[in-house]
mmCIF file of C-alpha atoms in Angstrom:
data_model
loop_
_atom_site.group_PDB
_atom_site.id
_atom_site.type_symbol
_atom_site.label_atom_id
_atom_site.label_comp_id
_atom_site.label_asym_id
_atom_site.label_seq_id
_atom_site.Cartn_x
_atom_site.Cartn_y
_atom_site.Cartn_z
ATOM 1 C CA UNK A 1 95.561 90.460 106.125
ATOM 2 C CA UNK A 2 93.887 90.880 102.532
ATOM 3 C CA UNK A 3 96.421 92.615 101.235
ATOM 4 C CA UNK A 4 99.494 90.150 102.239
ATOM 5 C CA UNK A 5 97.097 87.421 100.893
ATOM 6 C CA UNK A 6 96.405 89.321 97.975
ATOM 7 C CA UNK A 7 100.080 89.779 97.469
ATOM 8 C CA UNK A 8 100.675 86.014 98.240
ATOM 9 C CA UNK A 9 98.429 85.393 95.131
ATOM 10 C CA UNK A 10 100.267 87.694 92.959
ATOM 11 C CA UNK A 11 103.670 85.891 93.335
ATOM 12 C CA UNK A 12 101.906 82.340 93.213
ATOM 13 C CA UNK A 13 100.728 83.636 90.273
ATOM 14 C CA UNK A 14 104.072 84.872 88.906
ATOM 15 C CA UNK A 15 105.983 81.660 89.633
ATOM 16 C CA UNK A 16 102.899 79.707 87.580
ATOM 17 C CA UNK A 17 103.154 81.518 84.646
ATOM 18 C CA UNK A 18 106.905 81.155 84.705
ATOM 19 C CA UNK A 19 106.876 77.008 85.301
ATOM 20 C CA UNK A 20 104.229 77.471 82.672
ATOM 21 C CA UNK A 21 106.426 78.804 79.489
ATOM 22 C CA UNK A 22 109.338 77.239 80.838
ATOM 23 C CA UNK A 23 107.499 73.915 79.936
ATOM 24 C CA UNK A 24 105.536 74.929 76.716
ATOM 25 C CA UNK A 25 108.782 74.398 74.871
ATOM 26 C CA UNK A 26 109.013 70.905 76.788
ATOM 27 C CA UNK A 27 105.151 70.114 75.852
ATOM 28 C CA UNK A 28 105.994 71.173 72.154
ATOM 29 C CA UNK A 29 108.639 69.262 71.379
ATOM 30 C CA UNK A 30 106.480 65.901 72.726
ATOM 31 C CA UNK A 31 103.384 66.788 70.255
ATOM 32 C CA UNK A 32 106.068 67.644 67.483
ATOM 33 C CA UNK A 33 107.814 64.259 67.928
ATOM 34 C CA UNK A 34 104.832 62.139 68.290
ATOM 35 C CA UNK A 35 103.147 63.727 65.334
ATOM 36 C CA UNK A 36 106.230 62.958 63.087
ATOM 37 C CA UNK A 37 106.480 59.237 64.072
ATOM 38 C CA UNK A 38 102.135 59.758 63.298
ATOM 39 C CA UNK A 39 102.978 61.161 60.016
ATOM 40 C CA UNK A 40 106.120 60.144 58.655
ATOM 41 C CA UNK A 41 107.009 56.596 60.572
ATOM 42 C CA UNK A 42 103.949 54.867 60.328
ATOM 43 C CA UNK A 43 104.482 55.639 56.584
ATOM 44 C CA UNK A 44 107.297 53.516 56.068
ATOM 45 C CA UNK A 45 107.276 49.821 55.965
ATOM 46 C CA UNK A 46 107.269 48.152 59.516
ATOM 47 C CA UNK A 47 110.486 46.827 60.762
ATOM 48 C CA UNK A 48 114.110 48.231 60.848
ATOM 49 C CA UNK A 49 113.225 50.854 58.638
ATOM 50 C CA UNK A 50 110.550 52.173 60.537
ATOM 51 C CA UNK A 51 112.607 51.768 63.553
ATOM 52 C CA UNK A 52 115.514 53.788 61.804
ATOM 53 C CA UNK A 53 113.455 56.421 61.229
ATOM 54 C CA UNK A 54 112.265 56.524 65.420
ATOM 55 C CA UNK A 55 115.987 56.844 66.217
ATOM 56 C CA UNK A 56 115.831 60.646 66.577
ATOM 57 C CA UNK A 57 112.550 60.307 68.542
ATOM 58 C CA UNK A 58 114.254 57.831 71.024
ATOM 59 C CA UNK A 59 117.562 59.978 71.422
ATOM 60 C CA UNK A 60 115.282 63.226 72.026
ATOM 61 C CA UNK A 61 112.828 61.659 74.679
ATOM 62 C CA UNK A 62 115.664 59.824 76.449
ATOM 63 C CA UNK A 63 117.363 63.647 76.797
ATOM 64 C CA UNK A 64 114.355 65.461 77.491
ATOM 65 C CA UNK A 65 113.959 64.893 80.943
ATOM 66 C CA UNK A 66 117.757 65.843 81.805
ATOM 67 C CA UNK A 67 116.077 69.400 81.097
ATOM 68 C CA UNK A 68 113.883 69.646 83.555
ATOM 69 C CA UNK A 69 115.552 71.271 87.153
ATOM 70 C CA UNK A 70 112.481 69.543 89.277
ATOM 71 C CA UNK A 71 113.651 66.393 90.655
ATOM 72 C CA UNK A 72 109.696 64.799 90.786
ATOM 73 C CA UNK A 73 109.116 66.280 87.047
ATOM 74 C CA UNK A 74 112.045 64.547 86.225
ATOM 75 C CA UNK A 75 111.447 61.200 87.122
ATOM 76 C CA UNK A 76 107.635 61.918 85.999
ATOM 77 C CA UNK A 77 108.908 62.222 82.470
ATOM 78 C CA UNK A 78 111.767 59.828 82.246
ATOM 79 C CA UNK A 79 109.352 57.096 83.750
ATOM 80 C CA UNK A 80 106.653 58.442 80.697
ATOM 81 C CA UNK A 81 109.072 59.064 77.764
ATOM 82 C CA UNK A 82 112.702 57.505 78.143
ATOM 83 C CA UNK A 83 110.992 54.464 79.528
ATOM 84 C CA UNK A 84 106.953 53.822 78.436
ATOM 85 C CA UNK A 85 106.828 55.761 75.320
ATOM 86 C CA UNK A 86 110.230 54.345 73.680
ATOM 87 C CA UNK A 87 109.700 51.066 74.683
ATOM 88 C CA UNK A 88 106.039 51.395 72.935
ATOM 89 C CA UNK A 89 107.336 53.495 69.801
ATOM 90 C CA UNK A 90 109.706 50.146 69.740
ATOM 91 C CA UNK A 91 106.626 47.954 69.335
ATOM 92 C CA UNK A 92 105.232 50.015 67.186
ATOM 93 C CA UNK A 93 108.386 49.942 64.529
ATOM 94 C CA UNK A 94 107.524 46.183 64.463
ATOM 95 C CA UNK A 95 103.435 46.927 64.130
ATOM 96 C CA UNK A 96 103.038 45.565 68.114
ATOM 97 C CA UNK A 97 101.672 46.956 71.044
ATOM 98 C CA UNK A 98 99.280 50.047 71.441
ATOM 99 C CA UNK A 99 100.296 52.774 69.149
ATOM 100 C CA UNK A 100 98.880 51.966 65.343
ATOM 101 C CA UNK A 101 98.403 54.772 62.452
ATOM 102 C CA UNK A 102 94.683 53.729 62.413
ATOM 103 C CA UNK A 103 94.166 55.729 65.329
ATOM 104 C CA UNK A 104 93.737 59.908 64.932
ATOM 105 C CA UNK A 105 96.743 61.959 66.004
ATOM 106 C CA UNK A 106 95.217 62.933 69.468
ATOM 107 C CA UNK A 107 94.904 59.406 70.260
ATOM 108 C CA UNK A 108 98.314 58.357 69.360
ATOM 109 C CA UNK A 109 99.781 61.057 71.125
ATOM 110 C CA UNK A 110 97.905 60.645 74.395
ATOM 111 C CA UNK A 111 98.272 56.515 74.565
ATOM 112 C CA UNK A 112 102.456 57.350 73.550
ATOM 113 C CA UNK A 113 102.832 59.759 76.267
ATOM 114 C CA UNK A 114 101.050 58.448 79.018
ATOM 115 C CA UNK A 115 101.233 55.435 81.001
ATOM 116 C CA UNK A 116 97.894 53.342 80.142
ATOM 117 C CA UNK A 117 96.796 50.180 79.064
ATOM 118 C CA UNK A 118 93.764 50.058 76.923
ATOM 119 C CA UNK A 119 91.797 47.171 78.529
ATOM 120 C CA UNK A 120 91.475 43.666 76.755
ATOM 121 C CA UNK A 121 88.308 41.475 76.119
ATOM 122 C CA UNK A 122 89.759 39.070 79.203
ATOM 123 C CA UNK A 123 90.602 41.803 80.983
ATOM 124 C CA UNK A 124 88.916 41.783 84.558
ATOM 125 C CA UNK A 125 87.058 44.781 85.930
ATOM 126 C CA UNK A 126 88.607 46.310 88.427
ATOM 127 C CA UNK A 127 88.168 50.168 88.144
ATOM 128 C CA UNK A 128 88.537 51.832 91.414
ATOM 129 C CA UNK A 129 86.094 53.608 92.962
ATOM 130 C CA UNK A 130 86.249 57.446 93.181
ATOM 131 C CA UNK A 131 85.533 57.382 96.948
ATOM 132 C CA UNK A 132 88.973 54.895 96.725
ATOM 133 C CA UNK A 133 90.649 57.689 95.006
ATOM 134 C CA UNK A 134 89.552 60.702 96.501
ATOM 135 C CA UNK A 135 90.886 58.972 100.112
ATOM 136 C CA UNK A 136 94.126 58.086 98.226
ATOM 137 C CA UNK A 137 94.471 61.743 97.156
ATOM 138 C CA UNK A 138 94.123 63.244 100.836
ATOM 139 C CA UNK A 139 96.134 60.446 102.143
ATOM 140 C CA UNK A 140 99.767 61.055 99.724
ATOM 141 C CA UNK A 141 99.498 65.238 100.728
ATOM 142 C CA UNK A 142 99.345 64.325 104.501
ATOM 143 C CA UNK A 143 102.039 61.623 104.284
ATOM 144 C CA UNK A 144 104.306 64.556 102.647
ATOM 145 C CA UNK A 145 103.234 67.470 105.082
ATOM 146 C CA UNK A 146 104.014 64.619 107.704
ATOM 147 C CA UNK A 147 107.260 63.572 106.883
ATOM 148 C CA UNK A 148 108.330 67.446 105.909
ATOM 149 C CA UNK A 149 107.662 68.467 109.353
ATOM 150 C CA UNK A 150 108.456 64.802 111.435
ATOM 151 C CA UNK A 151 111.222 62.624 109.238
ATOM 152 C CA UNK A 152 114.608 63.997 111.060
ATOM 153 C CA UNK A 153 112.857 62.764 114.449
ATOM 154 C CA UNK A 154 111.436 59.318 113.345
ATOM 155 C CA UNK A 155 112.793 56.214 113.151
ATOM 156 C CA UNK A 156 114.893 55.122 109.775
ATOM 157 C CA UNK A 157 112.878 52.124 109.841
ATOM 158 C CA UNK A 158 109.356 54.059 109.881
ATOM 159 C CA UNK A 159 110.293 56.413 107.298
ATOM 160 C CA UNK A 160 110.765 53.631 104.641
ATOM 161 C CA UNK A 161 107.345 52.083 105.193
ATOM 162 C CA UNK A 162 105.929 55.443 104.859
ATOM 163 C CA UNK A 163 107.997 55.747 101.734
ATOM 164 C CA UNK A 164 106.687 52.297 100.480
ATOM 165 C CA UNK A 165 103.195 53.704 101.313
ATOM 166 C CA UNK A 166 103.980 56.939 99.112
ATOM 167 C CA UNK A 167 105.036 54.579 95.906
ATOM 168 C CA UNK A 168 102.100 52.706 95.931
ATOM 169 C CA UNK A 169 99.902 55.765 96.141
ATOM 170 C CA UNK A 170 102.011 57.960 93.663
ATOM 171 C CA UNK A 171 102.147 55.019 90.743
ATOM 172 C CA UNK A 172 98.285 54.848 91.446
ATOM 173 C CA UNK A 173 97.761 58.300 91.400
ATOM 174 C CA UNK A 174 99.993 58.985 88.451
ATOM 175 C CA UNK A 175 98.434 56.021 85.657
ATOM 176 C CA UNK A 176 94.956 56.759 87.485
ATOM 177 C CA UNK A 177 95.165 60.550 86.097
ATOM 178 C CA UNK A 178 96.613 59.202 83.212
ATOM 179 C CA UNK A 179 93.456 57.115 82.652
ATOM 180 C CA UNK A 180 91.601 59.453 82.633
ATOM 181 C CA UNK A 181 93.114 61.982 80.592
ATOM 182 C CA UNK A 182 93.280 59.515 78.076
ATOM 183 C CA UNK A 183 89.296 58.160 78.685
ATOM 184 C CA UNK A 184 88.172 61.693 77.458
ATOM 185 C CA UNK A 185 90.277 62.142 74.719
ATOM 186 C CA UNK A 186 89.746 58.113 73.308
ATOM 187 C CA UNK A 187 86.937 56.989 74.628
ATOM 188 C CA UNK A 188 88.173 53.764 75.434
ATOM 189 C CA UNK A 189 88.185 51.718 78.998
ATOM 190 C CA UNK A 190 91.861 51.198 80.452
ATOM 191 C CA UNK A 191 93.571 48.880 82.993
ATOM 192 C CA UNK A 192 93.715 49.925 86.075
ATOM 193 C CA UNK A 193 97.204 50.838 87.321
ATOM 194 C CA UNK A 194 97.463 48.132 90.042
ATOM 195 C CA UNK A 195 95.555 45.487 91.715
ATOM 196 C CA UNK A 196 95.704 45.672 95.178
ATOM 197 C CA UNK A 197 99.636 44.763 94.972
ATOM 198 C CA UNK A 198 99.404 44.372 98.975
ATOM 199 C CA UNK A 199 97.032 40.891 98.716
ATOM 200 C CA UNK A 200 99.653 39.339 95.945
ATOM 201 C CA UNK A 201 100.249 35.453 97.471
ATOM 202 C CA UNK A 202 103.206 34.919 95.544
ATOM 203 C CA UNK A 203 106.511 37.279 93.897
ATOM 204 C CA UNK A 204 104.948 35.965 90.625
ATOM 205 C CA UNK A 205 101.416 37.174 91.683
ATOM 206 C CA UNK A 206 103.247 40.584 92.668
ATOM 207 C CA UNK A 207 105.007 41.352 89.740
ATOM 208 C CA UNK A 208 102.879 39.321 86.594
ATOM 209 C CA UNK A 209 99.365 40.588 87.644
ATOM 210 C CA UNK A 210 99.601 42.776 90.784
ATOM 211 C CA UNK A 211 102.102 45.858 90.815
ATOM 212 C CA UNK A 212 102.475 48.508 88.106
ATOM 213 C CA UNK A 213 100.073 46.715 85.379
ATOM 214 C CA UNK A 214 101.521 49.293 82.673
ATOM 215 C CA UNK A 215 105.213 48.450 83.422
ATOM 216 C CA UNK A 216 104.333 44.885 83.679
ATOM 217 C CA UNK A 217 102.594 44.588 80.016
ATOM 218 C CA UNK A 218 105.450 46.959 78.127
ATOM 219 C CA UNK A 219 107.973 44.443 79.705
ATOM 220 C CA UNK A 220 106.150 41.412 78.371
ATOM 221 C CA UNK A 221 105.900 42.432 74.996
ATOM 222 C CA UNK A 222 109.223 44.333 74.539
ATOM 223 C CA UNK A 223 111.814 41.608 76.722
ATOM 224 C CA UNK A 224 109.940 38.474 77.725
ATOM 225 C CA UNK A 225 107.820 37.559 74.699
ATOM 226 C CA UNK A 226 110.885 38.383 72.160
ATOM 227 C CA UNK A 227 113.646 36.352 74.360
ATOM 228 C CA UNK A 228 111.556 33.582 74.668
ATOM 229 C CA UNK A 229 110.360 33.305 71.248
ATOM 230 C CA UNK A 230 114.211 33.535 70.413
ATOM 231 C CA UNK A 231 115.319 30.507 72.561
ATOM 232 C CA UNK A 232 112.385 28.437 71.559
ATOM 233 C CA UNK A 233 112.495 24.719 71.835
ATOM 234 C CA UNK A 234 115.229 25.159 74.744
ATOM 235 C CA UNK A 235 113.572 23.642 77.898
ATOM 236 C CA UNK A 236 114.968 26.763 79.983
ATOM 237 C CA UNK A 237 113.854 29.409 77.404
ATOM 238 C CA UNK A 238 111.531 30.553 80.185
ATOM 239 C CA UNK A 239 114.096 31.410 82.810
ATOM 240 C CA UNK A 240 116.540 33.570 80.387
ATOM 241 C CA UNK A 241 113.115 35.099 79.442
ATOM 242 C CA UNK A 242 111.994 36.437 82.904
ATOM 243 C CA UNK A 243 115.624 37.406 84.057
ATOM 244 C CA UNK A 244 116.554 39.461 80.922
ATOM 245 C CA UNK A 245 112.490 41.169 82.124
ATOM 246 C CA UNK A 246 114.146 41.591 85.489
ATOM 247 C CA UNK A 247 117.427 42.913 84.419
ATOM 248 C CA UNK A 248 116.009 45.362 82.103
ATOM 249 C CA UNK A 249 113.271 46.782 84.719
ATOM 250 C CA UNK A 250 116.514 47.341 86.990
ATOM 251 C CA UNK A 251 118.175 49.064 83.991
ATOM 252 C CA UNK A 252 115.259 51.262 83.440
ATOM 253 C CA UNK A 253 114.707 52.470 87.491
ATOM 254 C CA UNK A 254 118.515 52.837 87.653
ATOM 255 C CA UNK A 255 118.431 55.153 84.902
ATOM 256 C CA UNK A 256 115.186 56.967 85.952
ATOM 257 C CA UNK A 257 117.388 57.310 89.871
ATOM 258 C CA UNK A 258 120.153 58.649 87.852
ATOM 259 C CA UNK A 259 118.491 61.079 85.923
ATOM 260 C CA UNK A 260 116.685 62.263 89.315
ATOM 261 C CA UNK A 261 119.971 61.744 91.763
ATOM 262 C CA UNK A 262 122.296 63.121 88.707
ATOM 263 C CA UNK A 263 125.385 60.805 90.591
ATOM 264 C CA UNK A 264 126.639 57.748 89.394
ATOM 265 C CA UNK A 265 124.838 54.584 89.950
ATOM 266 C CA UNK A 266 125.436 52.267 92.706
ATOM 267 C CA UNK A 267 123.532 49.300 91.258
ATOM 268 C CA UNK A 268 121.762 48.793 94.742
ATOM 269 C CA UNK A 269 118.498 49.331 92.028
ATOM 270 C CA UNK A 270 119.397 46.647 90.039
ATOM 271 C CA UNK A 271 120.693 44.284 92.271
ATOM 272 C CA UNK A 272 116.755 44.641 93.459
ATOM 273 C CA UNK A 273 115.019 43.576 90.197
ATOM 274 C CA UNK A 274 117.865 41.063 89.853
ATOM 275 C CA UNK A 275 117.550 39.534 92.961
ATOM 276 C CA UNK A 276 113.361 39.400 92.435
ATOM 277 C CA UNK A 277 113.964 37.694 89.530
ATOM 278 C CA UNK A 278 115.959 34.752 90.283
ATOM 279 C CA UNK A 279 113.186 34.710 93.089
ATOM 280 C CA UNK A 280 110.769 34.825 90.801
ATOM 281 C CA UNK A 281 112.821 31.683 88.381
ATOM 282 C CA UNK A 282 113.413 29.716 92.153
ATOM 283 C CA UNK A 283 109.556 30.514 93.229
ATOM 284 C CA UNK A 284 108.378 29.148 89.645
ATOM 285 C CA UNK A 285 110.567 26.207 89.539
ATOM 286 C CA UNK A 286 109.354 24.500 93.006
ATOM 287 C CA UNK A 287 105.737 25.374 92.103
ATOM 288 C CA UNK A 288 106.727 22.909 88.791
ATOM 289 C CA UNK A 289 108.359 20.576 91.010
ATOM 290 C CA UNK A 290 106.144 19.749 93.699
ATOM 291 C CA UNK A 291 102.787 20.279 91.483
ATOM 292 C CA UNK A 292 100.943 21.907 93.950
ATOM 293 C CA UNK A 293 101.414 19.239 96.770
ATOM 294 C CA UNK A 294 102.213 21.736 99.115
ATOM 295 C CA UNK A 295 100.609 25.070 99.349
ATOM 296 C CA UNK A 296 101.296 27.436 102.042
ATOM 297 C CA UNK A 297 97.591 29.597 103.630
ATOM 298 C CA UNK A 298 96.691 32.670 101.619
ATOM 299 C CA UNK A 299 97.573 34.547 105.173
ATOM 300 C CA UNK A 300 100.671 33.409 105.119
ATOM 301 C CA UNK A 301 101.724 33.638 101.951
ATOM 302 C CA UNK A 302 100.527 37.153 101.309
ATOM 303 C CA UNK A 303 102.877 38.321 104.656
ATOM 304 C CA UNK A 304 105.863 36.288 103.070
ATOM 305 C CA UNK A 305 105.715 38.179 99.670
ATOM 306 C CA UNK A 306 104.694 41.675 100.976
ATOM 307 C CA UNK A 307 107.292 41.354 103.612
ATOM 308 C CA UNK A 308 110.274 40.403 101.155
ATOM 309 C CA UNK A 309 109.143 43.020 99.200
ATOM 310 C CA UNK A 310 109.102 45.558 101.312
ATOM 311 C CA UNK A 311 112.277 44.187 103.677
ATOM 312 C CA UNK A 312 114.607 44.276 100.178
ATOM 313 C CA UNK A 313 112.994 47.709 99.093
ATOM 314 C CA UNK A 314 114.688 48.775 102.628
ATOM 315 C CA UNK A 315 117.766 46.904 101.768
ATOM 316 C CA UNK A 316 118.436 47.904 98.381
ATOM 317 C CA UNK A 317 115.669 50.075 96.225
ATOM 318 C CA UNK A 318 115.414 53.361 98.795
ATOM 319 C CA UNK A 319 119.130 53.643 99.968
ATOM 320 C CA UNK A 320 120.414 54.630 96.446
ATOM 321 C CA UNK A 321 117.420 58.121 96.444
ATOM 322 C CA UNK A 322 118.286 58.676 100.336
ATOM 323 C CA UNK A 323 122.052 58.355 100.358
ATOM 324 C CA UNK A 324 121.920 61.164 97.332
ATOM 325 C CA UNK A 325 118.889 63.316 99.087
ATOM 326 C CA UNK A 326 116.793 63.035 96.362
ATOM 327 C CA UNK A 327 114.196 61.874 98.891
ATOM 328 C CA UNK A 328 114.129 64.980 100.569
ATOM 329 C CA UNK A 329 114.339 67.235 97.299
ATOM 330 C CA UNK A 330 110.990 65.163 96.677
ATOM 331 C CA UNK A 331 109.303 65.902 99.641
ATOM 332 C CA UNK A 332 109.871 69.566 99.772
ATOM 333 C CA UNK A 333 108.770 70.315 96.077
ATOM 334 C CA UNK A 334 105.557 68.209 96.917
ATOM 335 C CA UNK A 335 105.249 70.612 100.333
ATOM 336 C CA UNK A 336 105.801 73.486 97.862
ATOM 337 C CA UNK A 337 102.979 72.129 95.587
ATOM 338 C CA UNK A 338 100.509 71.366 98.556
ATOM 339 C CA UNK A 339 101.286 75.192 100.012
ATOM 340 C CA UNK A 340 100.385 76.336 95.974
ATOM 341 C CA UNK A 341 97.675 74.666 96.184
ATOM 342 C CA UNK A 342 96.372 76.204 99.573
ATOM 343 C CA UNK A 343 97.057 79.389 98.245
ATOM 344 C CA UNK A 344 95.180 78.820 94.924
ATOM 345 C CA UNK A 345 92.268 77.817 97.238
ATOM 346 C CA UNK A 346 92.696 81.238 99.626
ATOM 347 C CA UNK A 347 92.765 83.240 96.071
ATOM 348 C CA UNK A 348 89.547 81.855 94.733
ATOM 349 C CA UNK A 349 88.245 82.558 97.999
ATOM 350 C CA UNK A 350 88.803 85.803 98.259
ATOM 351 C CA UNK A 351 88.046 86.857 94.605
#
C-alpha cells in the first residue's frame, strides 16, 4: 500500500513540475510586459502616446491565454489579462484608474494582474470573515466531486442552480485570493469581491453595488463615465451610457466563452448583458417616473431580481458553455485538482 502511494506521489509530482515550466514562460512574459509599461510607458506623456506605446502589451495579453490547453486556466487568465488588466492599462494611458508610476514595480504588477479594487475613503466595510471563506472553500470542491459523480442523473434544471451556486463561489474565491495576494505585497485594504449579490432588491442594486465589484468599477470608469461625459447635456446621455456598459460586459464574457469553448459565438452571452441592460434603463426610468410612490417589500423584491437573474442565466448565459462541453471539461480538471490535492495531503503524510 506504501509503495503504490509512494509511487502515486512520484507521478503527482512529475505532472507538477511539468504544469510548472510549462507556465514559467507564461508567468515571464506577464512580469516582462508589466515592467515595460512600469518603465517605459509611464515615461511618456499621458494620452495617445502613452496608449500607442501599450499597443503591444494589449495584443500580447489578449493572445496569451489562447496558449494555455486548460479550459479553467484559460478563462482564469483571459478574465485577468484580456479583460481587467487591458481595460486598466487603458486608464492608465489616460493617468485614470489604479495603476500609477508612483507605485514600486511589485505593486504595479500585482494590482495590473489581478482582479482587486483598492478600497476608497467611502468605501463600506465589508471584509468577509475567514470562517465565511473557509465554508465557501469546502463548499465549491464538494459541489464539483458532486456533480462529477451525479450530473448525467439529475435534473437539467438542478444542475444550473448548482452551476449558479459554483459562479458565485468561484468569482468570490478567485478576487478573495487575489486580495490577498495583493494585501501582502501592498499593504493596502481592498474591496471585497461581492456583496452578498443574493439580497440585491433591484437589477440596479445587482449589478451597480452587488455582483462582481471589480468588473463593476473597471466598467464605470472605462464605458459609462467616458460615454456619458461624451453625450453631455443630452437628457438621455444616461441610457446610451449604461447600455454601451452592458454591451461591452457581453462582449467581454463572449470572448472569455470563446477563448474557453474555442467555437464560434452564438451571442446567447450577449443577448444576456443586453437584455439586463435595457432592464436595467426600463427599471431606472419608472423609479424616475413614479418617485418612489410605489415600492414593492424588500422580500419581494429581492425574489423578483434573484429570480430573473438566475431564470435568464438558464435561458441564455449557461447554454452557450454546455452546448460546447466546456462545462464538463471544467468539472473534471477541478476533480483532477481536488484528487492532486488529496494526494499532496497522503504524501505529506506519509513523509
Amino acid at each position: 500500500m506504501h509503495r503504490t502511494a509512494f509511487i502515486g506521489c512520484y507521478s503527482h509530482g512529475q505532472q507538477w513540475l511539468k504544469l510548472i515550466s510549462s507556465h514559467l514562460i507564461f508567468f515571464s512574459a506577464i512580469v516582462l510586459a508589466l515592467s515595460y509599461s512600469y518603465f517605459i510607458s509611464s515615461n511618456l506623456p499621458t494620452g495617445i502616446y502613452r496608449f500607442i506605446s501599450l499597443l503591444p502589451i494589449f495584443y500580447l495579453f489578449t493572445i496569451l491565454p489562447l496558449l494555455l490547453s486548460s479550459a479553467f486556466a484559460t478563462a482564469v487568465a483571459a478574465f485577468f489579462l484580456t479583460w481587467l488588466a487591458n481595460f486598466k492599462l487603458i486608464l492608465f494611458a489616460f493617468n485614470h484608474g489604479p495603476l500609477h508610476p508612483q507605485k514600486s514595480l511589485t505593486q504595479f504588477i500585482a494590482i495590473a494582474s489581478l482582479p482587486a479594487k483598492i478600497k476608497s475613503d467611502s468605501s463600506k466595510s465589508n471584509n468577509k470573515s475567514p470562517l465565511i471563506v473557509s465554508i465557501q472553500s469546502l463548499v465549491f470542491p464538494l459541489l464539483i466531486s458532486f456533480l462529477y459523480k451525479h450530473k448525467q442523473n439529475l435534473n437539467t434544471q438542478i444542475v444550473l442552480i448548482i452551476y449558479c451556486f459554483l459562479v458565485f463561489l468561484l468569482v468570490d474565491l478567485l478576487v478573495f485570493v487575489s486580495n490577498a495576494v495583493i494585501w501582502t505585497v501592498v499593504g493596502v485594504e481592498l474591496d471585497p469581491p461581492s456583496d452578498e449579490p443574493y439580497l440585491a432588491t433591484s437589477l440596479q442594486d445587482f449589478w451597480g453595488r452587488r455582483w462582481n465589484l471589480m468588473v463593476t468599477n473597471i466598467l464605470r470608469h472605462t464605458v459609462y463615465k467616458p460615454v456619458k461625459l461624451f453625450l453631455t447635456g443630452k437628457d438621455w446621455d444616461w441610457v446610451v451610457a449604461v447600455l454601451a456598459t452592458f454591451v461591452v460586459s457581453g462582449l467581454m464574457h463572449e470572448l472569455l466563452f470563446y477563448y474557453v469553448t474555442r467555437v464560434s459565438p452564438t451571442w446567447e452571452t450577449t443577448s444576456f448583458f443586453v437584455l439586463h441592460g435595457v432592464c436595467v434603463v426600463v427599471e431606472l426610468s419608472v423609479k424616475r417616473a413614479l418617485a418612489g410612490k410605489l415600492e414593492f417589500p424588500v422580500v419581494v423584491s429581492r425574489l423578483l431580481t434573484v429570480g430573473f437573474v438566475v431564470v435568464t442565466s438558464f435561458w441564455l448565459f449557461f447554454p452557450p458553455l454546455i452546448e460546447s462541453g466546456a462545462d464538463v471539461k471544467v468539472i473534471e480538471e477541478f476533480k483532477l485538482f481536488v484528487d492532486y490535492v488529496y494526494v499532496k495531503t497522503l504524501c505529506i503524510h506519509l513523509v
